[in-house]
Amino acid sequence: VSSSKKNDYNIENFASDVALVWSNAMRFNPPQHPIHEMAVVLKKFCEERVARIRQQIRSIERSLSLKEKQKEKQKQRLKEGKKTKKGVAGDVAGLDDEVRKLAEKMEQMRRRLNSMSSSASKPKTKSKSKSKSRPKKKGVSIQERQALKQQIIQLGPEDLNGVAEIVRDAMPGSHDSTEVEVDLEILEDRTIRELQKYVAECIHERSMEQEEESSSEEEDSSDEDY
């Protein structure tokens, strides 16, 4: 990916470079070939993910623009003497802090894009070391994340609170928010494994409760027959 070395590399450059990878894979491999089939799946997955990133970037840019406008208004009021120096200084400092946080989020997102681009452009090389390496832990597959998503949807409100707590612990920045967006595609494998364990326990408990209720209904029915 040649454009990844430029300082102005953005989401559109990344989307174009990645789309070219899938296009070439489908172009130079017949439709029934595994590489062609996998390219179709990954192309759809990347398009959905890029669309989400675009939406996040637009949201952050709108927030930055709004905060900058508010900051300018506060500075103007300071010049006109409509507020005390202490009150205005506090407001401007608060706005500066919010603008700084939003700018940090934008920078983190740019770094993620550059990291994703670098990973896609560098060919993987096999290690030539003769020493025995430790077996690597198997990562969480796309299918596992999708299955976990379906299981979470079926949980009750009480169980969903536990899901939200796990996500908050994995994403420190979300503790200040009353709402948590559970995006399984960006969570680390360790967090996904923790969610899988928690959801499995919730499903098991619900299954046990259903069995107890069913057994109780059968006993009541038996008593009525007598």
Coordinates of C-alpha atoms in Angstrom, one line a residue, residues 32-206:
Q32 CA -15.2 -21.7 -7.0
H33 CA -11.6 -21.2 -5.7
P34 CA -11.4 -20.9 -1.8
I35 CA -9.4 -17.6 -2.1
H36 CA -12.1 -16.1 -4.3
E37 CA -14.8 -17.2 -1.9
M38 CA -12.9 -15.9 1.1
A39 CA -12.3 -12.6 -0.7
V40 CA -16.1 -12.1 -1.2
V41 CA -16.7 -12.7 2.6
L42 CA -13.9 -10.4 3.7
K43 CA -14.9 -7.7 1.2
K44 CA -18.4 -7.5 2.7
F45 CA -17.0 -7.6 6.2
C46 CA -14.5 -4.7 5.5
E47 CA -17.2 -2.6 3.7
E48 CA -19.4 -2.8 6.8
R49 CA -16.6 -2.0 9.2
V50 CA -15.3 0.9 7.1
A51 CA -18.9 2.3 6.9
R52 CA -19.0 2.3 10.7
I53 CA -15.6 4.0 11.0
R54 CA -16.7 6.7 8.5
Q55 CA -19.8 7.3 10.7
Q56 CA -17.6 7.5 13.8
I57 CA -15.3 10.0 12.1
R58 CA -18.1 12.2 11.0
S59 CA -19.6 12.2 14.5
I60 CA -16.2 13.2 16.0
E61 CA -15.7 15.9 13.4
R62 CA -19.1 17.3 14.1
S63 CA -18.4 17.3 17.8
L64 CA -15.0 19.0 17.3
S65 CA -16.6 21.7 15.1
L66 CA -19.3 22.3 17.7
K67 CA -16.8 22.5 20.5
E68 CA -14.6 24.9 18.6
K69 CA -17.6 27.2 17.9
Q70 CA -18.6 27.2 21.6
K71 CA -15.0 28.0 22.5
E72 CA -14.9 31.0 20.1
K73 CA -18.2 32.2 21.6
Q74 CA -16.8 32.0 25.1
K75 CA -13.7 33.9 24.1
Q76 CA -15.8 36.6 22.5
R77 CA -17.9 36.9 25.6
L78 CA -14.7 37.2 27.6
K79 CA -13.6 40.1 25.5
E80 CA -17.0 41.9 25.8
G81 CA -16.9 41.6 29.6
K82 CA -20.3 39.7 29.8
K83 CA -18.9 37.2 32.3
T84 CA -16.5 37.3 35.2
K85 CA -12.9 36.3 34.5
K86 CA -13.2 33.3 36.8
G87 CA -16.4 31.9 35.2
V88 CA -15.2 32.4 31.7
A89 CA -11.8 30.9 32.4
G90 CA -13.4 27.8 33.8
D91 CA -15.7 27.4 30.8
V92 CA -12.9 27.9 28.3
A93 CA -10.7 25.4 30.2
G94 CA -13.5 22.9 30.2
L95 CA -14.0 23.3 26.5
D96 CA -10.3 23.0 25.9
D97 CA -10.3 19.7 27.8
E98 CA -13.2 18.3 25.7
V99 CA -11.6 19.4 22.5
R100 CA -8.3 17.8 23.5
K101 CA -10.1 14.5 24.3
L102 CA -11.9 14.5 21.0
A103 CA -8.6 15.2 19.2
E104 CA -6.9 12.3 21.0
K105 CA -9.7 10.0 19.8
M106 CA -9.2 11.2 16.2
E107 CA -5.4 10.5 16.6
Q108 CA -6.1 7.0 18.0
M109 CA -8.4 6.2 15.1
R110 CA -5.8 7.4 12.6
R111 CA -3.2 5.2 14.2
R112 CA -5.5 2.2 14.0
L113 CA -6.0 2.8 10.3
N114 CA -2.3 3.1 9.7
S115 CA -1.7 -0.1 11.8
M116 CA -4.4 -2.0 9.8
S117 CA -2.9 -0.7 6.5
S118 CA 0.6 -1.8 7.5
S119 CA -0.6 -5.2 8.6
A120 CA -2.4 -5.7 5.3
S121 CA 0.6 -4.6 3.2
K122 CA 3.3 -6.6 4.9
P123 CA 3.6 -10.3 3.9
K124 CA 3.7 -12.8 6.7
T125 CA 7.1 -14.6 7.0
K126 CA 7.6 -17.9 8.7
S127 CA 10.1 -18.1 11.5
K128 CA 13.3 -19.9 10.7
S129 CA 14.1 -20.7 14.3
K130 CA 14.8 -24.3 15.0
S131 CA 13.9 -24.1 18.6
K132 CA 10.5 -25.3 19.7
S133 CA 8.1 -22.5 20.0
R134 CA 5.2 -22.5 22.5
P135 CA 1.8 -23.2 20.9
K136 CA -0.1 -20.0 20.2
K137 CA -3.5 -19.6 21.7
K138 CA -6.3 -19.7 19.1
G139 CA -7.8 -16.3 18.3
V140 CA -11.5 -15.6 18.3
S141 CA -12.9 -16.2 14.8
I142 CA -15.5 -14.1 13.1
Q143 CA -18.1 -16.9 13.4
E144 CA -17.5 -17.0 17.2
R145 CA -18.1 -13.3 17.5
Q146 CA -21.3 -13.5 15.4
A147 CA -22.6 -16.5 17.5
L148 CA -21.8 -14.5 20.7
K149 CA -23.7 -11.5 19.4
Q150 CA -26.8 -13.7 18.8
Q151 CA -26.6 -15.1 22.3
I152 CA -26.3 -11.6 23.9
I153 CA -29.4 -10.5 22.0
Q154 CA -31.4 -13.3 23.7
L155 CA -30.3 -12.3 27.3
G156 CA -32.6 -10.6 29.7
P157 CA -32.1 -7.0 31.1
E158 CA -30.4 -8.2 34.3
D159 CA -27.8 -10.3 32.4
L160 CA -27.2 -7.5 29.9
N161 CA -26.0 -5.3 32.8
G162 CA -23.2 -7.9 33.4
V163 CA -22.3 -7.7 29.7
A164 CA -22.1 -3.9 30.0
E165 CA -19.8 -4.1 33.0
I166 CA -17.4 -6.4 31.2
V167 CA -17.2 -4.1 28.2
R168 CA -16.7 -1.1 30.5
D169 CA -13.8 -2.8 32.2
A170 CA -12.2 -3.5 28.8
M171 CA -12.8 0.0 27.6
P172 CA -11.8 2.5 30.4
G173 CA -13.0 5.5 28.5
S174 CA -16.6 4.2 28.6
H175 CA -17.0 4.5 32.4
D176 CA -18.1 8.1 32.0
S177 CA -21.0 7.2 29.7
T178 CA -24.4 5.9 30.8
E179 CA -24.8 3.9 27.6
V180 CA -22.3 1.3 26.3
E181 CA -22.1 0.2 22.7
V182 CA -21.2 -3.4 22.6
D183 CA -19.1 -3.7 19.4
L184 CA -17.8 -7.2 19.4
E185 CA -15.8 -6.7 16.3
I186 CA -13.3 -4.3 18.0
L187 CA -13.0 -6.0 21.4
E188 CA -9.9 -7.9 22.2
D189 CA -9.9 -11.7 22.2
R190 CA -9.4 -11.8 26.0
T191 CA -12.6 -9.7 26.5
I192 CA -14.5 -11.9 24.0
R193 CA -13.5 -15.0 25.9
E194 CA -14.7 -13.4 29.2
L195 CA -18.0 -12.5 27.6
Q196 CA -18.4 -16.1 26.2
K197 CA -17.9 -17.5 29.7
Y198 CA -20.4 -15.1 31.3
V199 CA -23.0 -15.6 28.6
A200 CA -22.6 -19.4 28.9
E201 CA -23.2 -19.2 32.6
C202 CA -26.3 -17.0 32.1
I203 CA -27.7 -19.4 29.5
H204 CA -27.0 -22.4 31.8
E205 CA -28.8 -20.7 34.8
R206 CA -31.8 -19.8 32.6

